[in-house]
Each structure stands twice: as structure tokens, then as C-alpha cells.
mmCIF file of C-alpha atoms (C1' of nucleotides) in Angstrom:
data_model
loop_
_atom_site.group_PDB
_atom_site.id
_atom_site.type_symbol
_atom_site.label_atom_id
_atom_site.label_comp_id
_atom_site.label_asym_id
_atom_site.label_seq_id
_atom_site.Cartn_x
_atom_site.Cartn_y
_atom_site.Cartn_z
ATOM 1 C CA UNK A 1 139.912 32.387 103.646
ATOM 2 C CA UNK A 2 137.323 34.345 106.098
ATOM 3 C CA UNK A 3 138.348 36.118 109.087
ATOM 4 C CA UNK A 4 136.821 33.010 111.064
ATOM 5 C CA UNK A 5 139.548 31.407 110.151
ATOM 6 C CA UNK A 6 141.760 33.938 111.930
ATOM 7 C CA UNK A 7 143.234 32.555 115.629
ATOM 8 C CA UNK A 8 143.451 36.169 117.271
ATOM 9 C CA UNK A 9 145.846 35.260 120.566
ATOM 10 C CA UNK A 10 144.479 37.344 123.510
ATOM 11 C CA UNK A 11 146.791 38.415 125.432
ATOM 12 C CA UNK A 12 148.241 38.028 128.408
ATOM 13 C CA UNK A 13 148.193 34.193 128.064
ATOM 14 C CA UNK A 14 151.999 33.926 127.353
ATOM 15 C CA UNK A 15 154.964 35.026 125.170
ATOM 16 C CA UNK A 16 153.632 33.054 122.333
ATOM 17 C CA UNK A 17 150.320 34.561 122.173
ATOM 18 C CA UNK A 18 151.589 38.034 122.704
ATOM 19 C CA UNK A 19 153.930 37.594 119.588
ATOM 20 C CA UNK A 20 150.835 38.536 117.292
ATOM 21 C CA UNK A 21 150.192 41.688 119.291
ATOM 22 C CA UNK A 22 153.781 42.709 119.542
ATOM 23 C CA UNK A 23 154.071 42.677 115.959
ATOM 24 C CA UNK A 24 151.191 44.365 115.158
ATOM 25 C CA UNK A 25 152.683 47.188 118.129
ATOM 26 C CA UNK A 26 155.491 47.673 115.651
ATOM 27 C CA UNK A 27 154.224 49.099 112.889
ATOM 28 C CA UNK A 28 151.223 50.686 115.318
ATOM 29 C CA UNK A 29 153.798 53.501 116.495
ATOM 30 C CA UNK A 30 153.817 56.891 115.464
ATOM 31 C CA UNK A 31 156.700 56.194 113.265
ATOM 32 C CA UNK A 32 157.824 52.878 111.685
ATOM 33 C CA UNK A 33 155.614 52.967 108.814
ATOM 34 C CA UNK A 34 156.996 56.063 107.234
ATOM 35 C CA UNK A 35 160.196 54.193 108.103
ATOM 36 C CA UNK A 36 159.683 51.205 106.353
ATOM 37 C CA UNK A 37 158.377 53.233 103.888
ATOM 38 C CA UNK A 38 161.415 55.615 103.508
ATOM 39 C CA UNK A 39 163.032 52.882 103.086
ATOM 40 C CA UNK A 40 161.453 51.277 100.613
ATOM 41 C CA UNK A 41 163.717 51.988 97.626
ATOM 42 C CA UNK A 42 167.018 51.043 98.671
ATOM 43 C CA UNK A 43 169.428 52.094 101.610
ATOM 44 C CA UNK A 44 169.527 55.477 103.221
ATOM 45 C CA UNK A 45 171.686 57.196 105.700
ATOM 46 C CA UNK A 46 170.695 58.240 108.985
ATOM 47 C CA UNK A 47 170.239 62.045 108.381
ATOM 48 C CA UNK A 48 169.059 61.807 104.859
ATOM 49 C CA UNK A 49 166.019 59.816 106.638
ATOM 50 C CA UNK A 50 165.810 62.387 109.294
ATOM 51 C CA UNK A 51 165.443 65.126 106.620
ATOM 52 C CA UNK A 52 163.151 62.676 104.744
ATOM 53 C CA UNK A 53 160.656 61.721 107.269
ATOM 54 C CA UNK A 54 159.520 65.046 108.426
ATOM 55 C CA UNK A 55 158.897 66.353 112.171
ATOM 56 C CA UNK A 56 160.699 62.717 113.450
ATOM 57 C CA UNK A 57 163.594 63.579 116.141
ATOM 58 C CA UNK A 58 167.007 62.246 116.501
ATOM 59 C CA UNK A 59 165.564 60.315 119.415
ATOM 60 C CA UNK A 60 162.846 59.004 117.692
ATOM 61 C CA UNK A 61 164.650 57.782 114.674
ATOM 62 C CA UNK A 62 166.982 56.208 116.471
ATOM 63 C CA UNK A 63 164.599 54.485 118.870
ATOM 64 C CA UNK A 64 162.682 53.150 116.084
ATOM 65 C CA UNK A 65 165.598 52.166 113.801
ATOM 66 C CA UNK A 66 167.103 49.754 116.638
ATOM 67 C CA UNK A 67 163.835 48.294 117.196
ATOM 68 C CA UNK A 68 163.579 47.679 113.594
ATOM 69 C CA UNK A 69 166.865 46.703 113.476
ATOM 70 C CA UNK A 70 166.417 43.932 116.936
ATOM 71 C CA UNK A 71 163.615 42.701 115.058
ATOM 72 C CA UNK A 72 165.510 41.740 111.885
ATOM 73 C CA UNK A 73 163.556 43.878 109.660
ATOM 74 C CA UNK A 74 166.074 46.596 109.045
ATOM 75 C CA UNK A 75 170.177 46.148 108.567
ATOM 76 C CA UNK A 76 172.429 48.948 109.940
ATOM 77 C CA UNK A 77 175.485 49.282 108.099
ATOM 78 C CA UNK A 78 178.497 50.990 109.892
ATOM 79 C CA UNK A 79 180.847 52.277 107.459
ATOM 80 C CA UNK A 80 183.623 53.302 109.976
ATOM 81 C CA UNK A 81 184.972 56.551 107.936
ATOM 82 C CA UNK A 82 185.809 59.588 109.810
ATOM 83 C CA UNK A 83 183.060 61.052 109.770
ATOM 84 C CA UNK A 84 180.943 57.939 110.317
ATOM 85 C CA UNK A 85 178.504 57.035 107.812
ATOM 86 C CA UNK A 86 175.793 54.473 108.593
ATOM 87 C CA UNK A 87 173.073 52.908 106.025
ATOM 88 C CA UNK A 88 170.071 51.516 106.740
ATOM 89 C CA UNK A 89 168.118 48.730 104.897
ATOM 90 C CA UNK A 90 164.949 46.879 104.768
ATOM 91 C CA UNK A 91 165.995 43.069 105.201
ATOM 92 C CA UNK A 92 164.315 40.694 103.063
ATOM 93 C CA UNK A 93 162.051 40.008 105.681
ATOM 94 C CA UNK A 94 161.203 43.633 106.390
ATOM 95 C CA UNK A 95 160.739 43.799 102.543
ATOM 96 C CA UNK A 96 158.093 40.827 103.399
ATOM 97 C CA UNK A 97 155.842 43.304 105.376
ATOM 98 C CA UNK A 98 155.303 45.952 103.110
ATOM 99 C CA UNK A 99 152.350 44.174 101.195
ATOM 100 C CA UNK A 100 150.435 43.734 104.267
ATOM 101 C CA UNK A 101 151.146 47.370 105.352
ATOM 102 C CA UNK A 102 150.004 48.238 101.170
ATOM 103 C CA UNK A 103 146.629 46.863 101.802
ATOM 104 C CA UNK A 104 145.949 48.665 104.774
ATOM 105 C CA UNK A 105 147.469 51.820 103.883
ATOM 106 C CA UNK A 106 144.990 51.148 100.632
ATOM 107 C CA UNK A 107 141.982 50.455 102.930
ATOM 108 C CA UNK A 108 142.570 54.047 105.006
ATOM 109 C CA UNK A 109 142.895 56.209 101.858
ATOM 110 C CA UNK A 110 139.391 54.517 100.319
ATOM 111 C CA UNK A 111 137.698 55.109 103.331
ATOM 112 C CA UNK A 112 138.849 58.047 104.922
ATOM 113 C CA UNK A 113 135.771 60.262 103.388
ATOM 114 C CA UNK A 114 133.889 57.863 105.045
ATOM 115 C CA UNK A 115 135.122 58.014 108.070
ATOM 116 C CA UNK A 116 135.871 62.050 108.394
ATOM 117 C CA UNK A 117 132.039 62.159 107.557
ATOM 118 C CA UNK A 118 131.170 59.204 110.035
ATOM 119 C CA UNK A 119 133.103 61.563 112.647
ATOM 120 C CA UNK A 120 131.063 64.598 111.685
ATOM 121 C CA UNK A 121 128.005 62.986 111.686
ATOM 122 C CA UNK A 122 128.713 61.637 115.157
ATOM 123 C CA UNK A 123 129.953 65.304 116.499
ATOM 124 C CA UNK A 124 126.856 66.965 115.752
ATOM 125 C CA UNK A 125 124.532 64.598 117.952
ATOM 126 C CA UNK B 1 150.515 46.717 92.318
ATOM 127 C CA UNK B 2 153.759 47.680 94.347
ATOM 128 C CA UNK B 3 154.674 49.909 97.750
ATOM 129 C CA UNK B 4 155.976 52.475 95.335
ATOM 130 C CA UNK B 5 152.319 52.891 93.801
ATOM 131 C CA UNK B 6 150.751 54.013 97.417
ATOM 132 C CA UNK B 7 151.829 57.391 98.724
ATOM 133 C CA UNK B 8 152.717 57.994 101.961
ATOM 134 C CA UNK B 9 151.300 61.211 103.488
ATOM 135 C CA UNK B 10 154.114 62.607 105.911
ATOM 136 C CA UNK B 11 152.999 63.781 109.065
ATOM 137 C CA UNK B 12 151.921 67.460 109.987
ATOM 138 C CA UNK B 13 150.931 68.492 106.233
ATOM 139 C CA UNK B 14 147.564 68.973 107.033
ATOM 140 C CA UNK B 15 144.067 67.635 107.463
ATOM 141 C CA UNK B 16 143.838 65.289 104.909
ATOM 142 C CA UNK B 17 147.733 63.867 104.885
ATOM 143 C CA UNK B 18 146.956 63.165 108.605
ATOM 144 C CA UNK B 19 144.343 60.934 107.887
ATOM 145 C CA UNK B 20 145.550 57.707 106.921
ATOM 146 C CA UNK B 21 148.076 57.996 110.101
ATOM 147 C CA UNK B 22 145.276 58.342 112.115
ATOM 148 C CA UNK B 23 143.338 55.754 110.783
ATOM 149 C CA UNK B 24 146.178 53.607 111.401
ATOM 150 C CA UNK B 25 146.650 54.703 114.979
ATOM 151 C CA UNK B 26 142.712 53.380 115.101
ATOM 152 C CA UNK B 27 143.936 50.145 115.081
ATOM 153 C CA UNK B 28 146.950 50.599 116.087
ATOM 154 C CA UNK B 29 146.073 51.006 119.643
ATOM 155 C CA UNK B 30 146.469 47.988 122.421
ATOM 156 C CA UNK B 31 142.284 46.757 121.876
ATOM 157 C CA UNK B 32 140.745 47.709 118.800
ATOM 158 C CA UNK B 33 142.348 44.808 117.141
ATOM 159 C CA UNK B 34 140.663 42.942 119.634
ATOM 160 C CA UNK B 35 137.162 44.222 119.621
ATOM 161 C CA UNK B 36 136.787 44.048 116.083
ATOM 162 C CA UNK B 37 137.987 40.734 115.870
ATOM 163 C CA UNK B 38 135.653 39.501 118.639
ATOM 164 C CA UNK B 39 132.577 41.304 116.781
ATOM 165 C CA UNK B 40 133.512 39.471 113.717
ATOM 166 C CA UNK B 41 130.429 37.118 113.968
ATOM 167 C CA UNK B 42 127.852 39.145 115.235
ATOM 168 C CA UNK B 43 126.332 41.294 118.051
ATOM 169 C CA UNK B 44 127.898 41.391 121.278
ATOM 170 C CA UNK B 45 126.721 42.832 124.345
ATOM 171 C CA UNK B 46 129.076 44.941 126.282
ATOM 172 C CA UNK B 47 130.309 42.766 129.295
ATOM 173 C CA UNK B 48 130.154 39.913 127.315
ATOM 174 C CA UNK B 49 132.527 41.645 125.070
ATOM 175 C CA UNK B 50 134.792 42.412 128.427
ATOM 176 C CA UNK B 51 134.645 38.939 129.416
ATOM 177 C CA UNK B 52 135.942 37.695 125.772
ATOM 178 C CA UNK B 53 138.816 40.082 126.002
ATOM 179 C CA UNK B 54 140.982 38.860 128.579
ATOM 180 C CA UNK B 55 142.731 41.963 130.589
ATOM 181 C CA UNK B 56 140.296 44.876 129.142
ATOM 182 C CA UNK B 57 139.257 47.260 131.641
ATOM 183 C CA UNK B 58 135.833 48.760 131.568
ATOM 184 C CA UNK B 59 137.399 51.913 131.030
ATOM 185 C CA UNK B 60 139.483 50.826 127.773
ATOM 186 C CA UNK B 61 136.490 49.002 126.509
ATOM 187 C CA UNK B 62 133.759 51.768 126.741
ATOM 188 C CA UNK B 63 136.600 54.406 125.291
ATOM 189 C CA UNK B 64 137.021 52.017 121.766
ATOM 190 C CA UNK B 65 133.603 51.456 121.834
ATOM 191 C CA UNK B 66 133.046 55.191 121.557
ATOM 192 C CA UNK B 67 135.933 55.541 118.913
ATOM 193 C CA UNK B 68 134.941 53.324 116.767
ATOM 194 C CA UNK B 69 131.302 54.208 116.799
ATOM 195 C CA UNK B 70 132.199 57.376 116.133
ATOM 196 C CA UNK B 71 133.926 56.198 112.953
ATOM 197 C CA UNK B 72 131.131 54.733 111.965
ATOM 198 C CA UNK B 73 132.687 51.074 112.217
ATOM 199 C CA UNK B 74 130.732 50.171 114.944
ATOM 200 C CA UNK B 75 126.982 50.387 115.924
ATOM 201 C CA UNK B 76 126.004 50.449 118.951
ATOM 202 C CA UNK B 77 122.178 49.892 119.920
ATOM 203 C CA UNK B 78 120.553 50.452 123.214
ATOM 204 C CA UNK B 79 117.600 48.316 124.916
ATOM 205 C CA UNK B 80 115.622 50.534 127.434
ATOM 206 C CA UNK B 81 115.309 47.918 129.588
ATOM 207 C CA UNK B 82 115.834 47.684 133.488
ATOM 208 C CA UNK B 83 118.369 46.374 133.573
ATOM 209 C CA UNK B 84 119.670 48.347 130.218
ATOM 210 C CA UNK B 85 120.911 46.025 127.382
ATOM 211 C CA UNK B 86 123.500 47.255 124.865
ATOM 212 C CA UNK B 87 124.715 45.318 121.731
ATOM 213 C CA UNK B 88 127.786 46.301 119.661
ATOM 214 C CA UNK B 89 128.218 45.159 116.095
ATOM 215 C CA UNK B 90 130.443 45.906 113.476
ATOM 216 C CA UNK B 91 128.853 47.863 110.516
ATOM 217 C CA UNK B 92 129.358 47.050 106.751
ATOM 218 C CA UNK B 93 132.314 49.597 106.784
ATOM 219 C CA UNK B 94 133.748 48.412 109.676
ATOM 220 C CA UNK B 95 133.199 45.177 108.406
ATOM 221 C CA UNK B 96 135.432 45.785 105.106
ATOM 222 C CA UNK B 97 138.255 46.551 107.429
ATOM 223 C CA UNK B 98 138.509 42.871 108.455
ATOM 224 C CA UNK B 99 140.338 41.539 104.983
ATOM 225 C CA UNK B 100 143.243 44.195 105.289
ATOM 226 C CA UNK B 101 143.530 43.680 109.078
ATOM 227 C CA UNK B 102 143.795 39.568 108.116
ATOM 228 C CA UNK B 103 146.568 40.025 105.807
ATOM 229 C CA UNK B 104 148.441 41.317 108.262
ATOM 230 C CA UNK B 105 147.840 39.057 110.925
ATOM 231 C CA UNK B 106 148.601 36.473 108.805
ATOM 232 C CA UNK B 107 152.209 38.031 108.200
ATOM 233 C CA UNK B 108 152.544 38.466 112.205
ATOM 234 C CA UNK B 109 151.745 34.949 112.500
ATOM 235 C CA UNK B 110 153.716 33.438 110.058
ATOM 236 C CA UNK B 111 156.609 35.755 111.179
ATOM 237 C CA UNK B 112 156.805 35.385 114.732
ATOM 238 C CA UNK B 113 159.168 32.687 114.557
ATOM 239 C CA UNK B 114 161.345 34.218 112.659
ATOM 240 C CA UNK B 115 161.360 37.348 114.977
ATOM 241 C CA UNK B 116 161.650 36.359 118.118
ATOM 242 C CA UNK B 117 164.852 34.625 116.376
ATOM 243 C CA UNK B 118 165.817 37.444 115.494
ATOM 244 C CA UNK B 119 165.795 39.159 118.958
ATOM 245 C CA UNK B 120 166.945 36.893 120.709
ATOM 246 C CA UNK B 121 170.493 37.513 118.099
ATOM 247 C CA UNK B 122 170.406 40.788 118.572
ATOM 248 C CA UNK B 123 170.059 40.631 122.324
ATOM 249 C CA UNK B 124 172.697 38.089 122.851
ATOM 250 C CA UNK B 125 175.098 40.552 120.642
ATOM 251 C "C1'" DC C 1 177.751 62.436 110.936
ATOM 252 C "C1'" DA C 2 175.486 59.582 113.941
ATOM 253 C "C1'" DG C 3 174.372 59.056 117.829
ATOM 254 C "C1'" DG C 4 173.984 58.722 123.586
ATOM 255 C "C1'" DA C 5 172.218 60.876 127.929
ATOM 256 C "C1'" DT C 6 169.081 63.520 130.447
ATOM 257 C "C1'" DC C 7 165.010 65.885 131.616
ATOM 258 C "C1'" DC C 8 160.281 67.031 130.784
ATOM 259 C "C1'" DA C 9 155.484 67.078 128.719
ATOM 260 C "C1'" DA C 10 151.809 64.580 126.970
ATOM 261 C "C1'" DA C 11 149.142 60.643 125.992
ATOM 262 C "C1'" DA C 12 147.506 56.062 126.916
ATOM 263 C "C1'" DT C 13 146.169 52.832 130.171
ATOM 264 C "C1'" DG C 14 144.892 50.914 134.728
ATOM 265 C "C1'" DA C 15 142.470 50.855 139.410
ATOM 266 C "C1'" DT C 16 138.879 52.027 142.081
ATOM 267 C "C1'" DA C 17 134.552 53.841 143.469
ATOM 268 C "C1'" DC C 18 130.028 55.231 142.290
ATOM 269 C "C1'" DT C 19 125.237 55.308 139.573
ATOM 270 C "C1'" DG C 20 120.593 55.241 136.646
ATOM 271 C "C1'" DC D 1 123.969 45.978 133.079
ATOM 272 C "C1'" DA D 2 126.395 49.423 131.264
ATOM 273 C "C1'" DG D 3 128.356 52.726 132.074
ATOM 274 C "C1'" DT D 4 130.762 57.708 134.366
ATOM 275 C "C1'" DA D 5 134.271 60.061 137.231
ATOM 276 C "C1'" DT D 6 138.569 60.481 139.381
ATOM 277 C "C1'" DC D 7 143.168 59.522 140.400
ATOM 278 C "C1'" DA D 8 147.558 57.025 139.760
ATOM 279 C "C1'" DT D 9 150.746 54.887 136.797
ATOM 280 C "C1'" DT D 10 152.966 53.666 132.642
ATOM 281 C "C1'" DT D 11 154.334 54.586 128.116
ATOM 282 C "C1'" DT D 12 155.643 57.540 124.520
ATOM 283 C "C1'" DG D 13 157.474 61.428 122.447
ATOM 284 C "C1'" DG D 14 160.030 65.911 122.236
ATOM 285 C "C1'" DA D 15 163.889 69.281 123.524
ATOM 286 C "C1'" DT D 16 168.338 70.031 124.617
ATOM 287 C "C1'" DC D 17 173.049 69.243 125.365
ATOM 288 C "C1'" DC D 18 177.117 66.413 124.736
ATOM 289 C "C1'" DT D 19 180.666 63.328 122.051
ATOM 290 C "C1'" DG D 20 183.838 59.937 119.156
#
DNA sequence: CAGGATCCAAAATGATACTG
DNA sequence: CAGTATCATTTTGGATCCTG
């Protein structure tokens, strides 16, 4: 399979074609991959993810979880104990996505001596 | 090879932890997706390459251009000619990116169904 | 504990006009 | 043709305070 092969919507020609784009928005954010990450091992309350994924805020976290959550890719658990406790889980779909995110991830550690000289290269001229 | 072989750098631990975010946020962006994927055959002159992506502004275009030269995964070469004449290609790093980038449009794509399922549960709830 | 609400700063993008 | 410059707008993120 080439990259020819590929059928890269452009967008702003409907909801179907911006599907591809949305998708790829979701794990573009500042935050979702060390998310999905953090997540990677099993379920994990709300402020043990907060201490976990470090410099994310409240807001943040809980931005991105529902997202994750809307999407179907994460499942918020509600256990209704005083005081609340909530879990959150990758889905088996969101399980789905980490080998795709793995082989970028792998991509941008081979090549980021490459690129940091690339960008110093470039600098200097 | 699993997700718990690749370690993710957690933000604001310095230089080198930072890079694989930001290499991320390179495509992570609303265009570079796009430009990369419409220099997949080939060179590509700059309006040419606005006209191909629908909704780019000449602005947008001429910024990612820059970035990703800069990176070193695009190569840009001038024509002194009157009128100028500028070509944009991807280079043989920029080039390996495609495969990883693939992978995961082929997960958008083959998961957009099941997403846009999934919100429109989660919005009806 | 797990958030919701509000306000503010910063970054990304868009629109428009101009130029060698 | 291939940009640059400027301004306006939108989007995103952070800080802070409040609550069942």
C-alpha cells in the first residue's frame, strides 16, 4: 500500500470529508495523547491523571476527557460514593488507536536529531 | 512491539522531552497534513499548491511552507525568473514521514463511522 | 473528589491590501 | 507569481473561585 493510494478529503466539502480531519484534530491537541497514553494500562481516576500528566489543568483535563469520552474512545465511570470517585478508560476502540499513534510517536523520536539539526541549519542562514 | 514499549516524554521536562510533542504539533496543525499529502508525487509550485488545497489562505500556506522547510521536510527551490517560479517538494526525510502519517489516516478512515455514531449517542444523552 | 463557571492571555487562523 | 505586512477574528489554554 503507497500513500497514492491514500483519499486525503479536503475540507470544507462536507461533514463526511471533514471526518478525516476531525479525527486527526483529536489527537493533534496539546493534550490527548498523553491522555490516551496515561491511560494506557488500565483505568485511572480523575486526579491520579491530573497528578500523572504533568502541567495539564483541571480545565484542560476535563475538556479533553469529555471529548474523548463523546467520541467513544474513553468510558467515564461514576462511582456515586460520597466523596465521588470517577474512572476513566480507554474503550476498545480507543485501545484501536494507540498503534497508529505508536508509529508516529516512533517516527518523531528517530528523527528528532534530524530535525533539531534541520532547524539549526535553517536558523543560521 | 506494544504502547508500553514507547515512552512518552511529559511536557515541560526540557529540550529534548519537548520534542516529540512538537513534532507532533507539526502535523498536528489544520494544513500540514494537507501539504504533505498534496506533495506526495512530486514538485509543486506554490499557487498551484493553493489551488489544490481548497480553503488555504496565502498566509497559512507560505507560514507551513516555511515550517516545514525549516525542518528540513520540505525543499523549496527558487527560479529567478520574471515572473519568479517557486517549486516545493518533499525531501527524503520528509518523505519517510508519509508511512506513519498513512497508518493513521487509515484508522481515521476506517473509524469515522463508528465515531460520528458515537457522538451522535452522546449528544442525544 | 471531581468537577462547573468565569475571566483573561496567548496562539492560530483569516481577510485584505500591497510589492519586486 | 510568490510572496510580505497589517489588522481582525477565532480558537485554545490557563488561573481562579465555587460546589454537591
Amino acid at each position: 500500500m503507497t500513500l497514492s493510494d491514500i483519499d486525503f478529503p479536503t475540507p470544507g466539502e462536507g461533514d463526511d470529508c471533514r471526518m478525516v480531519r476531525e479525527i486527526l484534530d483529536l489527537i493533534g491537541d496539546k493534550w490527548t495523547l498523553y491522555i490516551i497514553a496515561t491511560l494506557k494500562d488500565g483505568p485511572v481516576r480523575f486526579n491520579e491523571l491530573r497528578r500523572r500528566i504533568d502541567g495539564i489543568s483541571q480545565r484542560m483535563l476535563t475538556i479533553n476527557l469529555r471529548s474523548l469520552e463523546r467520541d467513544g474512545l474513553v468510558k467515564r465511570t461514576l462511582f456515586p460514593t460520597i466523596p465521588p470517585r470517577v474512572d476513566y478508560e480507554l474503550t476498545d476502540v480507543g485501545r484501536t488507536l494507540l498503534a497508529p499513534v505508536m508509529t508516529l510517536v516512533t517516527w518523531a523520536n528517530s528523527n528528532q536529531e534530524n530535525i533539531k539539526g534541520a532547524r539549526i541549519r535553517y536558523d543560521a542562514s
